[in-house]
Coordinates of C-alpha atoms in Angstrom, one line a residue:
Chain A
X1 CA 26.0 75.2 108.3
X2 CA 24.3 73.1 109.6
X3 CA 25.3 69.8 109.7
X4 CA 23.4 67.0 108.2
X5 CA 23.8 64.2 109.6
X6 CA 24.5 60.3 108.7
X7 CA 20.8 59.3 111.3
X8 CA 18.9 62.9 110.1
X9 CA 19.3 60.4 106.6
X10 CA 16.5 58.2 109.1
X11 CA 14.1 61.7 110.0
X12 CA 13.1 61.5 106.0
X13 CA 10.7 58.3 107.0
X14 CA 7.5 58.6 106.4
X15 CA 5.2 58.9 109.3
X16 CA 1.6 57.2 109.0
X17 CA -0.6 58.5 107.7
X18 CA 1.8 60.7 104.7
X19 CA 0.4 62.6 102.4
X20 CA 1.9 64.7 99.5
X21 CA 0.8 68.1 100.9
X22 CA 2.8 67.5 104.1
X23 CA 6.0 67.2 102.5
X24 CA 8.1 69.7 100.6
X25 CA 10.7 68.2 97.6
X26 CA 12.6 71.4 97.6
X27 CA 13.3 71.5 100.8
X28 CA 16.4 70.4 102.4
X29 CA 15.2 69.5 106.6
X30 CA 18.2 68.9 108.7
X31 CA 21.1 70.8 106.7
X32 CA 21.2 74.4 105.0
X33 CA 24.8 74.7 103.9
X34 CA 25.0 75.4 99.6
X35 CA 26.4 73.3 96.9
X36 CA 29.8 72.6 98.0
X37 CA 29.1 72.0 101.1
X38 CA 26.5 69.2 100.7
X39 CA 29.7 67.6 98.3
X40 CA 32.0 68.0 100.7
X41 CA 29.6 66.2 103.7
X42 CA 28.5 63.7 101.1
X43 CA 32.6 62.3 100.5
X44 CA 33.8 62.8 104.2
X45 CA 31.5 58.7 104.3
X46 CA 32.9 57.5 100.9
X47 CA 36.3 55.7 103.1
X48 CA 34.1 54.2 105.3
X49 CA 31.7 53.4 102.6
X50 CA 33.7 51.7 100.6
X51 CA 35.3 49.8 104.3
X52 CA 31.3 48.4 105.4
X53 CA 30.3 47.6 102.1
X54 CA 34.0 45.4 101.6
X55 CA 33.2 43.9 105.1
X56 CA 30.0 42.9 104.4
X57 CA 31.0 41.4 101.2
X58 CA 33.4 39.5 102.9
X59 CA 30.7 38.4 105.1
X60 CA 28.4 37.3 102.5
X61 CA 32.0 35.3 101.4
X62 CA 32.3 34.0 105.2
X63 CA 28.7 32.6 106.2
X64 CA 27.1 32.4 103.5
X65 CA 22.9 32.1 104.0
X66 CA 23.6 33.4 107.5
X67 CA 25.6 36.6 106.2
X68 CA 23.1 40.3 105.8
X69 CA 22.3 41.9 102.0
X70 CA 20.9 44.8 101.1
X71 CA 18.0 45.8 98.6
X72 CA 17.6 50.1 98.0
X73 CA 14.9 50.1 95.6
X74 CA 14.2 53.9 94.2
X75 CA 11.2 55.3 93.4
X76 CA 10.1 58.5 92.4
X77 CA 8.5 60.2 88.9
X78 CA 10.3 60.6 86.2
X79 CA 13.3 62.6 86.3
X80 CA 13.7 62.5 90.1
X81 CA 16.9 61.2 89.5
X82 CA 17.2 57.3 90.0
X83 CA 20.2 56.9 88.3
X84 CA 22.0 59.2 89.5
X85 CA 21.2 58.7 92.6
X86 CA 22.5 55.1 92.2
X87 CA 25.5 55.6 90.8
X88 CA 27.2 58.1 92.9
X89 CA 26.3 55.9 95.5
X90 CA 27.4 53.0 93.5
X91 CA 30.7 53.9 92.6
X92 CA 31.9 54.3 96.1
X93 CA 31.2 50.1 96.1
X94 CA 32.7 47.4 94.4
X95 CA 31.6 46.4 91.5
X96 CA 31.8 43.1 93.0
X97 CA 29.8 42.3 95.6
X98 CA 26.9 45.4 94.3
X99 CA 24.3 45.3 91.6
X100 CA 21.6 47.2 89.9
X101 CA 18.3 46.2 88.5
X102 CA 16.1 48.3 86.7
X103 CA 12.6 47.5 85.6
X104 CA 10.9 48.8 82.6
X105 CA 7.7 47.7 81.4
X106 CA 7.8 44.0 81.3
X107 CA 8.2 42.4 78.1
X108 CA 5.8 40.1 76.8
X109 CA 7.2 36.5 78.8
X110 CA 7.6 39.0 81.7
X111 CA 3.8 39.5 81.4
X112 CA 2.8 36.2 81.4
X113 CA 3.7 35.4 85.1
X114 CA 2.9 37.2 88.1
X115 CA 4.1 40.8 88.8
X116 CA 6.1 38.9 91.7
X117 CA 8.0 36.4 88.9
X118 CA 10.1 39.3 87.1
X119 CA 11.6 41.0 90.2
X120 CA 12.4 37.3 92.7
X121 CA 14.6 37.1 90.2
X122 CA 17.4 39.3 91.0
X123 CA 17.3 38.7 95.4
X124 CA 19.9 39.7 97.1
X125 CA 21.9 37.2 97.5
X126 CA 24.4 37.4 100.6
X127 CA 26.8 40.5 101.5
X128 CA 25.3 41.9 98.3
X129 CA 24.0 45.8 98.0
X130 CA 21.2 45.6 95.1
X131 CA 18.9 48.3 94.4
X132 CA 16.5 48.4 92.4
X133 CA 15.8 51.3 89.6
X134 CA 11.8 50.6 89.6
X135 CA 10.1 47.7 91.3
X136 CA 7.2 46.5 91.9
X137 CA 6.0 49.0 93.0
X138 CA 5.5 50.2 89.6
X139 CA 2.6 47.3 89.9
X140 CA 0.5 49.1 92.4
X141 CA 1.0 52.3 91.0
X142 CA 1.0 52.5 87.4
X143 CA -1.4 50.4 86.6
X144 CA -3.6 52.0 89.4
X145 CA -3.6 54.8 87.7
X146 CA -4.8 54.0 84.8
X147 CA -7.0 51.5 85.8
X148 CA -5.1 48.1 84.4
X149 CA -6.3 46.0 86.6
X150 CA -9.7 46.2 89.2
X151 CA -8.8 47.4 93.0
X152 CA -9.2 42.9 94.0
X153 CA -6.1 42.5 92.6
X154 CA -4.6 45.4 93.6
X155 CA -5.1 44.4 97.4
X156 CA -3.8 41.4 96.4
X157 CA -0.9 42.6 95.3
X158 CA -0.2 45.1 98.7
X159 CA -1.0 41.1 100.2
X160 CA 1.8 39.6 97.8
X161 CA 4.4 42.6 98.1
X162 CA 3.6 42.6 102.1
X163 CA 4.7 39.2 102.6
X164 CA 7.9 38.8 99.9
X165 CA 10.0 41.7 101.7
X166 CA 9.1 40.3 105.1
X167 CA 10.4 36.9 103.5
X168 CA 13.6 38.7 102.4
X169 CA 13.6 40.6 106.0
X170 CA 13.4 37.4 107.3
X171 CA 16.4 35.8 104.3
X172 CA 18.7 39.0 106.5
X173 CA 18.5 41.4 103.7
X174 CA 17.7 44.6 104.9
X175 CA 15.3 46.6 102.3
X176 CA 15.9 50.6 101.6
X177 CA 12.5 51.9 100.2
X178 CA 13.1 55.4 99.1
X179 CA 10.8 58.0 97.4
X180 CA 12.7 60.2 95.4
X181 CA 10.4 63.9 96.1
X182 CA 10.4 65.8 93.0
X183 CA 8.2 68.7 92.3
X184 CA 5.7 69.3 89.5
X185 CA 7.8 72.6 88.4
X186 CA 11.5 70.4 88.6
X187 CA 10.3 68.7 87.1
X188 CA 9.6 70.7 83.3
X189 CA 13.2 72.5 83.6
X190 CA 14.2 68.9 84.2
X191 CA 11.8 67.6 80.6
X192 CA 13.5 71.2 78.4
X193 CA 16.6 69.3 79.0
X194 CA 16.6 66.6 77.3
X195 CA 14.9 68.4 74.6
X196 CA 17.1 71.4 74.6
X197 CA 20.5 69.6 75.0
X198 CA 21.8 66.8 72.1
X199 CA 23.2 64.9 74.8
X200 CA 20.1 64.5 76.3
X201 CA 18.2 64.2 73.5
X202 CA 17.8 59.3 74.0
X203 CA 16.5 60.4 77.3
X204 CA 13.5 61.9 76.4
X205 CA 10.3 59.2 76.1
X206 CA 7.1 61.2 75.0
X207 CA 5.4 60.2 76.9
X208 CA 6.4 61.2 80.4
X209 CA 4.2 64.5 79.8
X210 CA 1.1 62.6 78.6
X211 CA 1.2 61.0 82.2
X212 CA 2.3 64.0 83.5
X213 CA -0.9 64.5 83.6
X214 CA -2.2 61.6 86.1
X215 CA 0.6 63.6 88.8
X216 CA -2.0 64.7 91.5
X217 CA -3.9 60.5 90.6
X218 CA -0.3 59.4 90.8
X219 CA 1.0 61.2 94.3
X220 CA -2.4 59.6 95.6
X221 CA -1.5 56.2 94.7
X222 CA 2.1 56.4 95.4
X223 CA 1.1 57.2 99.1
X224 CA -1.5 54.7 99.5
X225 CA 1.3 52.4 98.3
X226 CA 3.4 54.1 101.0
X227 CA 1.5 53.7 104.2
X228 CA 0.3 49.9 103.4
X229 CA 3.6 49.0 103.1
X230 CA 5.9 50.9 105.5
X231 CA 7.1 48.5 107.8
X232 CA 9.6 48.9 110.2
X233 CA 11.8 45.2 108.1
X234 CA 10.5 47.7 105.2
X235 CA 10.4 51.4 105.3
X236 CA 10.3 54.1 103.4
X237 CA 11.5 57.6 103.1
X238 CA 11.0 60.6 102.0
X239 CA 13.5 62.2 100.0
X240 CA 12.9 65.7 99.1
X241 CA 14.6 65.6 95.5
X242 CA 15.2 68.7 93.8
X243 CA 18.1 69.4 94.8
X244 CA 19.3 66.6 93.6
X245 CA 22.6 66.9 95.3
X246 CA 20.7 66.7 98.2
X247 CA 18.3 63.2 97.8
X248 CA 21.6 62.2 96.5
X249 CA 23.9 62.6 100.2
X250 CA 20.4 61.5 102.3
X251 CA 20.8 57.7 100.2
X252 CA 24.4 58.1 100.7
X253 CA 23.6 57.9 105.2
X254 CA 21.0 55.7 104.9
X255 CA 23.1 53.1 103.0
X256 CA 25.5 54.0 105.9
X257 CA 23.7 53.7 108.7
X258 CA 22.0 50.1 107.8
X259 CA 26.2 49.1 106.9
X260 CA 27.2 50.9 110.6
X261 CA 23.4 48.6 112.1
X262 CA 24.6 45.5 110.9
X263 CA 27.5 45.9 113.3
X264 CA 29.5 43.4 111.3
X265 CA 33.1 41.8 111.8
X266 CA 35.3 40.5 110.4
X267 CA 35.3 36.5 109.7
X268 CA 37.6 34.6 111.5
X269 CA 40.2 32.7 109.6
X270 CA 38.9 28.8 108.4
X271 CA 41.8 27.7 108.3
X272 CA 44.9 28.1 110.8
X273 CA 46.7 30.5 110.0
X274 CA 50.7 29.5 110.8
X275 CA 50.0 25.9 109.2
X276 CA 49.2 28.2 106.3
X277 CA 51.5 30.4 106.2
X278 CA 54.5 27.9 106.3
X279 CA 53.3 25.7 103.4
X280 CA 53.5 29.0 101.3
X281 CA 56.9 29.4 102.3
X282 CA 57.3 25.5 101.5
X283 CA 55.8 26.4 98.1
X284 CA 58.4 28.8 96.6
Chain B
X1 CA 59.4 60.8 83.5
X2 CA 58.4 59.0 80.0
X3 CA 54.8 59.3 79.7
X4 CA 52.6 55.6 79.1
X5 CA 50.1 57.0 76.6
X6 CA 46.2 55.5 75.7
X7 CA 47.5 54.0 72.4
X8 CA 51.0 52.1 74.8
X9 CA 47.9 50.0 75.5
X10 CA 47.8 48.3 72.2
X11 CA 51.6 47.6 72.2
X12 CA 50.3 44.9 74.7
X13 CA 49.6 43.1 72.5
X14 CA 50.7 39.6 72.5
X15 CA 52.8 38.1 69.9
X16 CA 52.9 35.0 68.1
X17 CA 54.2 32.3 69.2
X18 CA 53.3 34.2 72.4
X19 CA 55.6 32.0 75.0
X20 CA 56.0 33.4 78.6
X21 CA 60.0 33.9 78.8
X22 CA 59.7 36.1 77.0
X23 CA 57.9 38.5 79.1
X24 CA 58.6 40.1 82.2
X25 CA 55.7 40.8 85.1
X26 CA 57.7 43.3 87.3
X27 CA 58.0 45.3 84.0
X28 CA 56.1 48.7 83.3
X29 CA 56.7 48.6 79.3
X30 CA 56.8 52.3 78.9
X31 CA 56.8 54.3 81.9
X32 CA 59.4 55.4 84.2
X33 CA 57.1 57.0 87.2
X34 CA 56.6 56.1 90.2
X35 CA 53.5 55.2 92.4
X36 CA 51.8 58.7 92.5
X37 CA 53.0 59.6 88.8
X38 CA 50.8 57.2 87.9
X39 CA 47.7 57.1 90.0
X40 CA 48.2 61.1 88.3
X41 CA 48.2 59.5 84.6
X42 CA 45.0 57.0 84.9
X43 CA 42.8 59.5 86.6
X44 CA 43.2 61.9 84.0
X45 CA 41.0 60.2 81.7
X46 CA 38.5 59.7 84.4
X47 CA 36.3 62.4 82.3
X48 CA 36.8 60.8 79.2
X49 CA 36.5 57.7 79.8
X50 CA 33.3 58.9 81.9
X51 CA 31.8 60.4 79.2
X52 CA 32.5 57.6 76.5
X53 CA 31.0 55.5 78.6
X54 CA 28.0 57.2 78.9
X55 CA 27.8 58.0 75.4
X56 CA 27.8 54.1 74.5
X57 CA 25.5 53.0 77.1
X58 CA 22.6 56.4 75.0
X59 CA 23.9 54.4 71.4
X60 CA 23.1 51.4 73.5
X61 CA 19.0 52.7 74.3
X62 CA 18.5 54.7 70.7
X63 CA 19.9 52.2 68.9
X64 CA 18.7 49.0 69.8
X65 CA 20.5 45.6 67.9
X66 CA 23.1 48.1 66.1
X67 CA 24.9 49.3 68.6
X68 CA 28.3 48.4 70.2
X69 CA 29.1 46.9 72.8
X70 CA 32.0 45.8 75.5
X71 CA 33.6 42.6 76.3
X72 CA 36.4 42.4 78.5
X73 CA 37.8 39.6 79.7
X74 CA 40.0 38.8 82.8
X75 CA 42.3 35.8 83.2
X76 CA 45.3 35.6 85.8
X77 CA 46.8 33.5 88.0
X78 CA 45.1 33.5 92.1
X79 CA 46.7 36.8 93.5
X80 CA 46.5 39.1 90.3
X81 CA 44.3 41.5 91.1
X82 CA 41.2 40.7 89.3
X83 CA 38.8 42.6 91.1
X84 CA 40.9 44.5 91.6
X85 CA 41.2 46.0 88.0
X86 CA 37.6 45.1 87.8
X87 CA 36.8 47.8 90.2
X88 CA 39.5 50.4 89.8
X89 CA 38.3 50.9 86.4
X90 CA 33.9 50.2 86.9
X91 CA 33.3 52.3 89.6
X92 CA 34.0 55.1 86.6
X93 CA 31.4 54.1 84.8
X94 CA 27.4 54.3 84.9
X95 CA 26.1 50.9 87.2
X96 CA 23.2 51.0 85.3
X97 CA 25.5 50.4 82.0
X98 CA 28.3 48.1 83.1
X99 CA 27.9 44.2 84.6
X100 CA 30.4 42.2 85.6
X101 CA 29.9 38.8 86.2
X102 CA 32.5 36.1 88.9
X103 CA 32.8 32.5 87.0
X104 CA 34.1 30.5 90.3
X105 CA 33.2 26.7 90.1
X106 CA 30.7 26.2 87.8
X107 CA 27.7 24.3 89.9
X108 CA 25.8 21.5 89.5
X109 CA 23.8 22.5 86.6
X110 CA 26.6 24.8 85.3
X111 CA 28.4 21.1 84.9
X112 CA 25.6 19.7 83.2
X113 CA 25.5 21.8 80.2
X114 CA 28.2 22.9 77.6
X115 CA 30.5 24.8 78.8
X116 CA 29.8 27.8 76.5
X117 CA 26.2 27.8 78.0
X118 CA 26.5 29.9 81.6
X119 CA 28.5 32.2 79.6
X120 CA 26.7 32.8 77.3
X121 CA 24.4 34.4 79.2
X122 CA 25.8 37.2 80.5
X123 CA 26.5 38.6 77.0
X124 CA 27.0 42.1 76.5
X125 CA 23.3 43.7 75.8
X126 CA 23.1 47.4 73.3
X127 CA 25.6 49.6 75.5
X128 CA 27.0 48.1 78.1
X129 CA 30.3 47.7 79.2
X130 CA 30.5 44.0 80.9
X131 CA 34.0 42.4 82.8
X132 CA 33.9 38.7 83.0
X133 CA 36.4 38.0 86.0
X134 CA 37.7 34.4 84.8
X135 CA 35.4 32.6 81.8
X136 CA 34.9 30.2 79.4
X137 CA 39.5 29.7 79.3
X138 CA 39.0 28.1 82.8
X139 CA 37.1 25.5 81.0
X140 CA 41.2 24.7 78.5
X141 CA 43.4 25.9 81.2
X142 CA 42.9 23.8 83.7
X143 CA 40.9 21.6 83.1
X144 CA 43.1 20.3 80.7
X145 CA 46.3 21.1 83.1
X146 CA 44.4 18.4 85.6
X147 CA 44.0 16.4 82.6
X148 CA 40.0 16.6 83.8
X149 CA 39.3 16.1 79.5
X150 CA 41.3 14.2 77.2
X151 CA 42.9 16.9 74.6
X152 CA 40.1 16.1 71.4
X153 CA 37.6 17.8 73.7
X154 CA 40.9 20.2 74.1
X155 CA 40.9 21.0 70.6
X156 CA 36.7 21.7 70.0
X157 CA 36.6 23.7 73.2
X158 CA 38.7 26.3 70.6
X159 CA 36.7 26.3 68.3
X160 CA 33.9 26.4 70.1
X161 CA 35.2 29.7 71.6
X162 CA 36.7 30.8 68.4
X163 CA 33.5 30.4 66.6
X164 CA 31.3 31.8 70.4
X165 CA 33.9 34.7 70.0
X166 CA 33.5 35.7 66.2
X167 CA 29.5 35.8 66.7
X168 CA 30.4 38.0 69.6
X169 CA 31.9 40.2 67.3
X170 CA 30.0 40.3 64.3
X171 CA 27.2 41.5 66.8
X172 CA 29.3 44.6 67.2
X173 CA 31.3 44.0 70.9
X174 CA 33.8 44.6 71.3
X175 CA 36.3 42.1 73.4
X176 CA 39.8 42.6 75.2
X177 CA 41.5 40.1 76.5
X178 CA 43.4 40.7 78.7
X179 CA 46.0 38.0 81.5
X180 CA 47.4 39.9 84.4
X181 CA 50.8 37.9 84.1
X182 CA 52.4 38.7 87.7
X183 CA 56.1 36.4 88.9
X184 CA 55.4 32.6 90.7
X185 CA 57.2 35.5 94.2
X186 CA 54.1 38.0 93.7
X187 CA 51.7 35.1 94.3
X188 CA 54.3 34.6 97.6
X189 CA 53.9 38.4 99.0
X190 CA 50.3 38.0 98.2
X191 CA 49.3 35.4 99.7
X192 CA 50.9 35.8 103.0
X193 CA 49.0 38.9 103.5
X194 CA 45.7 36.9 102.9
X195 CA 47.4 34.4 106.3
X196 CA 48.8 36.7 108.1
X197 CA 46.5 40.3 107.2
X198 CA 42.7 39.4 109.8
X199 CA 41.1 41.2 107.2
X200 CA 42.1 39.6 104.4
X201 CA 41.2 36.0 105.9
X202 CA 38.7 35.4 103.8
X203 CA 39.8 35.9 100.7
X204 CA 42.2 32.9 101.8
X205 CA 41.9 29.6 100.0
X206 CA 44.3 27.5 100.8
X207 CA 44.0 25.2 97.2
X208 CA 45.3 28.2 96.1
X209 CA 48.8 26.8 96.9
X210 CA 48.6 23.2 95.6
X211 CA 48.0 24.8 92.5
X212 CA 51.0 26.2 92.9
X213 CA 52.7 23.5 92.4
X214 CA 51.2 23.8 88.5
X215 CA 52.1 26.5 88.1
X216 CA 54.6 26.1 85.5
X217 CA 51.4 23.6 83.8
X218 CA 49.5 26.6 84.2
X219 CA 52.4 28.9 82.3
X220 CA 51.4 26.1 79.4
X221 CA 48.4 26.1 78.9
X222 CA 47.3 29.8 78.9
X223 CA 50.2 30.3 76.6
X224 CA 48.9 27.8 74.2
X225 CA 45.5 29.4 75.1
X226 CA 46.6 32.8 73.6
X227 CA 48.0 31.5 70.7
X228 CA 44.7 29.5 69.6
X229 CA 42.4 31.9 70.6
X230 CA 44.1 35.4 69.1
X231 CA 42.7 37.3 67.1
X232 CA 42.2 41.4 65.4
X233 CA 38.3 41.4 66.7
X234 CA 38.9 39.0 70.5
X235 CA 43.3 40.0 71.1
X236 CA 44.6 39.2 74.2
X237 CA 47.3 41.1 75.9
X238 CA 49.7 40.5 78.7
X239 CA 49.6 43.0 81.2
X240 CA 52.2 43.3 83.5
X241 CA 51.0 42.6 86.7
X242 CA 53.6 43.1 90.3
X243 CA 52.7 46.7 89.9
X244 CA 49.6 46.6 90.2
X245 CA 49.0 50.7 89.7
X246 CA 50.0 50.2 86.2
X247 CA 48.1 46.9 85.2
X248 CA 44.8 49.0 86.0
X249 CA 46.9 52.4 84.3
X250 CA 47.3 49.6 81.0
X251 CA 43.3 48.6 81.7
X252 CA 42.0 51.3 82.2
X253 CA 44.2 52.7 78.4
X254 CA 42.5 49.5 76.6
X255 CA 39.6 49.9 77.1
X256 CA 39.5 54.0 76.6
X257 CA 41.0 53.3 73.2
X258 CA 37.8 51.2 72.3
X259 CA 35.8 53.9 73.0
X260 CA 37.4 56.1 71.5
X261 CA 37.4 53.5 67.9
X262 CA 33.6 53.6 68.0
X263 CA 33.6 57.5 67.1
X264 CA 30.4 58.0 68.5
X265 CA 27.9 60.5 67.5
X266 CA 25.5 61.6 70.4
X267 CA 22.0 59.9 69.8
X268 CA 19.2 62.6 67.3
X269 CA 16.7 63.1 68.3
X270 CA 12.9 60.6 67.3
X271 CA 10.8 63.6 68.2
X272 CA 10.7 67.7 67.5
X273 CA 12.8 69.1 69.7
X274 CA 11.1 71.7 69.6
X275 CA 6.8 70.7 69.4
X276 CA 8.2 68.8 72.7
X277 CA 9.3 71.7 74.2
X278 CA 6.0 72.9 73.7
X279 CA 4.0 70.0 74.4
X280 CA 5.9 70.1 78.2
X281 CA 5.5 74.1 78.6
X282 CA 1.8 73.7 78.1
X283 CA 1.8 70.9 80.5
X284 CA 2.6 73.8 83.0

């Protein structure tokens, strides 16, 4: 069995110009074990992830604005497993230090504002790890595929996105952008499950089938979005996701890699430990 | 080893009039096993909890306003383990369906509003499980202990709290109010850890030692709060918490018990499964 290493996840970053034809959603690059191996290999890092997240959180509490944070942006076709991927990684962390936000169809109030208005409300606070399940990228993909906005507006939005992400990066937000890449066939399997298993009926949206007719246009719009917004401070990773466990492991490793690179240390005491120790004992 | 059952957790509800003298924070009522037994016993219910939370979430998605939700309110003296308790239970759930909110010292903007203003922002949405780490009860405890507000205002606040919680209950929010009861000696142990272990320095707040001088006044104010706000739709449970694992197990069982009582079922299909099955296959 070949071992997929933490740093191997970084190899899933797009190479520009990215085209979907070059990427196999059924592959598990760097790994040829079975499901059990995948699970075991991924779990090996749970304690480290948990410790590093606590360290990040501690830095946030102690350093305030100077502390780093992480923003994970997840995109993918319907049924690509975004929710499950967030769950599998975020369940390791302390809920105090994490937030997950799902961006659905904009509300009327949201529609009256610029597309980034609802996104900016959820900027990560120092020390936090935030996951966006869908994001501002919907606004340069869905709306483009359906020609609800013209190309000038799309250009303006890309510019706004680049500025927004740069602004976050300048405030020590580590941005990890992930596309869960599934095949059109795998989507059929997932959709069938939702109409066949009564426990999954609630997940079924008949609009998903309608959108399948636009698969190629979505792919084109996404590829363009990746090529125009992939930056070293806001890189795009394409995770082959027909094998959900592989995609989850890769996501986990991307976050772990970011945490390791921060090279964090425990905040220093803002008090005299010996003096405080005595105060505590005196208060008995 | 005696087995602490899920329904035994309900016995931890206060009996009015509650007085702290009658409650032993070092006890583990209904359980006499060791640490390993506790862990094993608590973990036995993780799958059921996870399944029921998904069911609750599914109902929220499907039924909207008619669906139930759960609000867990945690209070306790400093270092009583509120954060750890939330973590141990909420890590089982899907982060999509849960929110944890910590209420610290109010900001200036919050101070300019009524005390419930910042609380109401986090009302549980249908299908959600929300944890408040501290809450509006701080506003009838800390402020009372320090005489920052007069007794008339305290009376008004209790009335407002009762109305607010009734309003939530009428909207199908199951309220579970929990006090993590630790002994004054156990707090010393916890505080010492924070000044002795460099990994815990960031958790140390020298104000906690100052507040210890008011221990009895806090106990009195809390007991009064329990007695004045314990209702069948918003019950108070006192969890003995010198044994953190016991308190966590009890919290877990309280939530499980609430979920079980809801007697939820999977939402019915809002579509014709056979028709949709064919549509999906045709879209291949």
